Amino acid sequence: MGNDYYETLELNRHATDAEIKKAYRRLALKFHPSSSREPGHTERFTQLGEAYEVLSDPQKKAIYDKFGEEGLKGGIPPEYGGSEAWSSKYEYHGNPDKTFRQFFGGDNPFADFFTNDAPLQFGGLQQVMVKTQDSHIERDLYLSLDDLFHGCTKKIKISRRVMNEDGCTSSIKDKILTIDVEPGWREGTRIVFSKEGDQGPNSIPADIVFIVRQKAHPLFIRQQNDLVYKVQISLEMALTGFSVDVETLDGRLLTIPINDIVHPAYKKEVIGEGMPLSQDPSRKGNLIITFDVQFPEKLSAERRQLIKQALNFKI
């Protein structure tokens, strides 16, 4: 009767193309001479190569399904529309390693295989195959200071290449990644989505890494866990006192009295009114108020005299 290619691949005659590929992948790895030295495995590996080459080719498969191995290799009988013999008789090239390489890709297909938690089993020999991971992909995640103060949820759509069920072809699909931003996250915080990059038959998908980038705020400058608020004041205010109103990021209005002399290096620190601490959002950094003293551009002689008297300077 000749070879039964379906039986060789342990399939029934209604097997789909995806099932044929899956069966060859499993059996070729199991019976490859590099992974097993048991008697008969080399011959079985050759039979697998021939069976896959025929059943994976639609034209060869159609002829085999109708006329069997004899019709495939000897030609279609004249009564079925052929000439004396089919002009394209099939003959396996006899090199199963060539079929194996064409299926898996590369001169050393075993170098591309891996398992997540355990080595692959090839016949009776246990062998670990290492698959390299693609370099990680970095993307910036721009967040406002309000987002980083309160925390928020960001949903980001990515498009990536995923492998189809046949294990050989791929397609582009969208996926939504959800990032739960925690209060107090800083610039440079990295959020890693493991193996969410493009999939490929011979590599581990890359990690996608989002890096927090903080947008500028119109009123506050962030320094670690502290918030800096700058106020312009007159020289009179710097010398005589005043109060500063600051609206916080959570909507409260703080009125802060300044009773000290505001000198060039002076800062007013308000404890616990800065950014939440990421490790403990119930605690906060400080609010630091700095001052830009506006000096008068000109003074008359009379005013100069009055200022000197007021400051008790000797002429």
Coordinates of C-alpha atoms in Angstrom, one line a residue:
M1 CA 0.0 0.0 0.0
G2 CA 3.0 2.3 0.5
N3 CA 3.5 5.1 3.0
D4 CA 0.6 6.4 4.9
Y5 CA 1.7 10.0 5.5
Y6 CA -1.3 10.7 7.8
E7 CA -0.4 7.8 10.0
T8 CA 3.3 8.9 10.0
L9 CA 2.2 12.2 11.5
E10 CA -0.3 10.5 13.8
L11 CA -3.2 12.4 12.1
N12 CA -6.5 11.5 10.6
R13 CA -7.3 12.3 6.9
H14 CA -9.4 15.3 7.9
A15 CA -6.5 17.1 9.5
T16 CA -6.2 20.9 8.9
D17 CA -3.1 22.7 7.8
A18 CA -2.6 24.0 11.4
E19 CA -2.9 20.4 12.8
I20 CA -0.4 19.1 10.2
K21 CA 2.2 21.8 11.2
K22 CA 1.6 21.2 14.9
A23 CA 2.0 17.4 14.5
Y24 CA 5.3 17.8 12.5
R25 CA 6.6 20.3 15.1
R26 CA 6.0 17.9 18.0
L27 CA 7.3 14.7 16.3
A28 CA 10.3 16.2 14.5
L29 CA 11.6 17.5 17.8
K30 CA 11.0 14.2 19.4
F31 CA 12.7 12.1 16.8
H32 CA 15.5 14.4 15.6
P33 CA 18.8 12.5 15.6
S34 CA 20.5 15.2 17.7
S35 CA 18.1 14.6 20.6
S36 CA 17.7 10.9 20.5
R37 CA 19.9 7.9 19.5
E38 CA 17.3 5.2 20.0
P39 CA 17.1 2.6 17.2
G40 CA 14.8 3.6 14.4
H41 CA 14.6 7.3 15.2
T42 CA 16.7 8.4 12.3
E43 CA 14.5 6.5 9.9
R44 CA 11.3 7.9 11.5
F45 CA 12.7 11.4 11.3
T46 CA 13.2 10.9 7.5
Q47 CA 9.6 9.6 7.2
L48 CA 8.3 12.6 9.1
G49 CA 10.1 15.0 6.7
E50 CA 8.7 13.3 3.6
A51 CA 5.1 13.2 5.1
Y52 CA 5.2 16.8 6.1
E53 CA 6.6 18.0 2.7
V54 CA 3.7 16.2 1.0
L55 CA 0.8 17.1 3.3
S56 CA 1.9 20.7 3.7
D57 CA 1.8 21.3 0.0
P58 CA -1.8 21.7 -1.3
Q59 CA -1.1 20.3 -4.8
K60 CA 0.9 17.3 -3.5
K61 CA -1.7 16.6 -0.8
A62 CA -4.6 16.7 -3.3
I63 CA -2.9 14.1 -5.5
Y64 CA -1.9 11.9 -2.6
D65 CA -5.4 12.1 -1.1
K66 CA -6.9 10.9 -4.5
F67 CA -4.2 8.6 -6.0
G68 CA -2.1 7.6 -3.0
E69 CA 1.7 7.3 -2.9
E70 CA 1.7 5.4 -6.2
G71 CA 0.0 8.2 -8.1
L72 CA 2.1 10.9 -6.4
K73 CA 5.4 9.3 -7.3
G74 CA 4.5 7.4 -10.4
G75 CA 2.2 9.8 -12.2
I76 CA -1.5 10.2 -12.7
P77 CA -3.0 7.3 -14.7
P78 CA -4.1 8.3 -18.3
E79 CA -7.7 7.5 -17.6
Y80 CA -7.7 10.4 -15.1
G81 CA -6.5 13.0 -17.6
G82 CA -2.8 12.4 -17.4
S83 CA -0.4 11.7 -20.3
E84 CA 1.6 8.5 -20.3
A85 CA 2.9 9.6 -16.9
W86 CA 2.5 12.7 -14.9
S87 CA 5.2 15.1 -15.9
S88 CA 5.9 16.3 -12.4
K89 CA 6.5 13.0 -10.5
Y90 CA 7.2 13.6 -6.8
E91 CA 10.5 12.4 -5.3
Y92 CA 11.5 13.3 -1.8
H93 CA 15.0 14.9 -1.7
G94 CA 16.0 12.6 1.1
N95 CA 17.3 15.3 3.4
P96 CA 15.0 15.6 6.4
D97 CA 17.4 18.1 8.0
K98 CA 16.6 20.5 5.1
T99 CA 12.9 20.1 5.8
F100 CA 13.5 20.6 9.5
R101 CA 15.5 23.8 8.9
Q102 CA 12.9 25.2 6.4
F103 CA 10.2 24.6 9.0
F104 CA 11.9 26.1 12.0
G105 CA 14.4 28.5 10.3
G106 CA 18.1 28.8 10.7
D107 CA 21.0 26.4 10.4
N108 CA 20.8 25.3 14.1
P109 CA 17.1 25.2 14.8
F110 CA 17.6 23.7 18.3
A111 CA 19.3 26.9 19.4
D112 CA 16.0 28.7 19.2
F113 CA 13.9 26.5 21.4
F114 CA 13.2 26.9 25.1
T115 CA 10.7 26.2 27.9
N116 CA 9.5 28.5 30.6
D117 CA 10.0 26.3 33.6
A118 CA 11.5 23.0 32.4
P119 CA 13.7 21.6 29.7
L120 CA 12.1 20.2 26.6
Q121 CA 12.0 16.4 26.3
F122 CA 13.4 14.9 23.1
G123 CA 12.9 11.2 23.1
G124 CA 14.7 9.8 26.1
L125 CA 17.3 12.6 26.3
Q126 CA 16.6 15.8 28.3
Q127 CA 18.0 18.9 26.6
V128 CA 17.6 22.6 27.5
M129 CA 17.2 24.9 24.5
V130 CA 17.7 28.6 25.0
K131 CA 15.6 31.2 23.2
T132 CA 16.8 34.8 23.4
Q133 CA 14.5 37.6 24.4
D134 CA 14.2 40.7 22.2
S135 CA 15.5 44.0 23.7
H136 CA 13.0 45.8 25.9
I137 CA 10.9 48.6 24.4
E138 CA 10.8 51.9 26.3
R139 CA 7.9 54.4 26.0
D140 CA 7.4 57.7 27.9
L141 CA 4.3 58.0 30.1
Y142 CA 3.6 61.7 30.5
L143 CA 1.7 62.5 33.7
S144 CA 0.6 65.8 35.3
L145 CA 1.6 66.8 38.8
D146 CA -2.1 66.3 39.8
D147 CA -2.0 62.7 38.4
L148 CA 1.1 62.0 40.5
F149 CA -0.4 63.7 43.6
H150 CA -3.8 61.9 43.6
G151 CA -3.0 58.7 41.6
C152 CA -5.0 57.7 38.6
T153 CA -5.6 54.9 36.1
K154 CA -4.2 55.1 32.5
K155 CA -5.3 52.8 29.7
I156 CA -2.9 52.6 26.8
K157 CA -3.6 50.8 23.5
I158 CA -0.7 49.0 21.8
S159 CA -0.5 47.1 18.5
R160 CA 1.7 44.1 18.4
R161 CA 2.4 41.0 16.3
V162 CA 1.1 37.8 17.8
M163 CA 1.6 34.2 16.6
N164 CA -1.4 32.3 15.1
E165 CA -2.4 28.9 16.3
D166 CA -0.4 27.2 13.6
G167 CA 2.8 28.4 15.4
C168 CA 4.3 29.7 12.1
T169 CA 2.2 32.7 10.8
S170 CA 1.4 35.8 12.7
S171 CA -1.0 38.8 12.7
I172 CA -1.3 42.3 14.1
K173 CA -3.6 42.7 17.1
D174 CA -4.4 45.5 19.5
K175 CA -4.3 45.2 23.3
I176 CA -5.1 47.5 26.1
L177 CA -2.6 47.9 28.9
T178 CA -3.8 49.3 32.2
I179 CA -1.4 51.3 34.4
D180 CA -2.6 52.1 38.0
V181 CA -0.6 55.2 38.9
E182 CA 0.1 55.4 42.6
P183 CA 0.2 58.7 44.5
G184 CA 3.8 59.9 44.9
W185 CA 5.3 58.2 41.9
R186 CA 8.4 60.2 40.8
E187 CA 9.9 61.1 37.4
G188 CA 11.7 58.0 36.1
T189 CA 9.5 55.4 37.7
R190 CA 9.4 52.3 35.4
I191 CA 6.4 50.2 34.8
V192 CA 7.2 46.9 33.2
F193 CA 4.8 44.7 31.1
S194 CA 6.6 41.4 30.7
K195 CA 6.7 39.8 27.3
E196 CA 4.1 42.1 25.7
G197 CA 6.2 42.9 22.6
D198 CA 6.0 41.3 19.2
Q199 CA 5.8 37.5 19.2
G200 CA 8.0 35.5 16.9
P201 CA 8.6 31.8 16.3
N202 CA 12.3 32.0 17.4
S203 CA 12.4 34.6 20.1
I204 CA 10.9 35.6 23.4
P205 CA 8.7 38.8 23.2
A206 CA 10.3 41.9 24.5
D207 CA 9.2 43.6 27.7
I208 CA 7.4 46.9 27.3
V209 CA 8.6 49.5 29.8
F210 CA 6.8 52.7 30.4
I211 CA 8.8 55.5 32.0
V212 CA 7.1 58.2 34.0
R213 CA 7.7 61.8 32.7
Q214 CA 6.3 64.6 34.7
K215 CA 4.6 67.5 32.9
A216 CA 5.4 71.1 34.0
H217 CA 3.0 72.7 36.5
P218 CA 2.2 76.4 36.3
L219 CA 2.6 77.0 40.1
F220 CA 4.7 74.3 41.7
I221 CA 8.1 72.8 41.1
R222 CA 8.7 69.3 42.5
Q223 CA 11.9 68.5 44.3
Q224 CA 11.8 64.8 45.3
N225 CA 8.8 64.8 47.8
D226 CA 8.7 68.5 48.3
L227 CA 6.8 71.2 46.4
V228 CA 8.4 74.6 45.7
Y229 CA 6.2 77.6 45.4
K230 CA 7.7 81.0 44.4
V231 CA 6.2 84.3 45.4
Q232 CA 7.1 87.8 44.2
I233 CA 7.0 90.4 46.9
S234 CA 8.0 94.1 47.3
L235 CA 10.9 95.3 49.4
E236 CA 8.4 96.8 51.8
M237 CA 6.7 93.4 52.3
A238 CA 10.1 91.7 52.8
L239 CA 10.9 94.1 55.6
T240 CA 7.6 94.6 57.3
G241 CA 5.8 91.2 57.0
F242 CA 2.8 89.9 55.1
S243 CA 0.9 86.6 54.4
V244 CA 0.9 84.2 51.4
D245 CA -2.1 82.4 50.1
V246 CA -1.4 79.0 48.4
E247 CA -4.0 76.8 46.8
T248 CA -2.9 73.2 47.3
L249 CA -3.2 70.4 44.7
D250 CA -6.1 68.9 46.6
G251 CA -8.0 72.2 46.5
R252 CA -7.4 73.7 50.0
L253 CA -6.4 77.3 50.5
L254 CA -3.5 77.8 52.9
T255 CA -2.8 81.3 54.4
I256 CA 0.8 81.4 55.6
P257 CA 2.0 84.4 57.7
I258 CA 5.5 85.6 57.1
N259 CA 6.7 87.6 60.1
D260 CA 10.5 87.2 59.5
I261 CA 12.7 89.5 57.5
V262 CA 12.8 88.0 54.0
H263 CA 16.5 88.0 53.0
P264 CA 17.9 86.6 49.7
A265 CA 18.4 83.1 51.1
Y266 CA 15.2 83.0 53.1
K267 CA 12.7 80.1 52.6
K268 CA 9.5 79.3 54.4
E269 CA 8.9 75.6 55.0
V270 CA 5.4 74.2 55.6
I271 CA 5.6 70.7 57.0
G272 CA 3.4 68.0 55.4
E273 CA 2.1 70.0 52.5
G274 CA 4.2 68.5 49.7
M275 CA 3.8 65.3 47.6
P276 CA 2.6 62.0 49.0
L277 CA 5.3 59.5 49.7
S278 CA 5.0 56.6 47.3
Q279 CA 5.8 54.0 50.0
D280 CA 3.3 55.6 52.4
P281 CA 0.8 58.1 50.8
S282 CA -0.6 59.0 54.2
R283 CA 2.7 60.9 54.7
K284 CA 3.8 63.9 52.6
G285 CA 6.8 66.0 51.9
N286 CA 7.0 69.7 52.6
L287 CA 5.8 72.9 50.9
I288 CA 8.8 75.2 50.4
I289 CA 8.0 78.9 49.7
T290 CA 10.7 80.9 48.1
F291 CA 10.7 84.7 47.5
D292 CA 11.6 87.0 44.7
V293 CA 12.0 90.4 46.3
Q294 CA 11.3 93.3 43.8
F295 CA 13.6 96.3 44.6
P296 CA 12.6 99.8 43.4
E297 CA 14.5 100.9 40.3
K298 CA 15.0 104.5 41.5
L299 CA 14.9 106.4 44.8
S300 CA 14.9 110.2 45.3
A301 CA 17.4 111.7 47.6
E302 CA 14.6 112.5 50.1
R303 CA 13.5 108.8 50.1
R304 CA 17.0 107.6 50.5
Q305 CA 17.3 109.8 53.6
L306 CA 14.1 108.5 55.0
I307 CA 15.1 104.9 54.5
K308 CA 18.5 105.5 56.2
Q309 CA 16.8 107.0 59.1
A310 CA 14.3 104.2 59.4
L311 CA 17.0 101.6 59.3
N312 CA 19.0 103.6 61.8
F313 CA 22.0 103.8 59.4
K314 CA 24.5 106.6 60.0
I315 CA 25.1 109.0 57.1

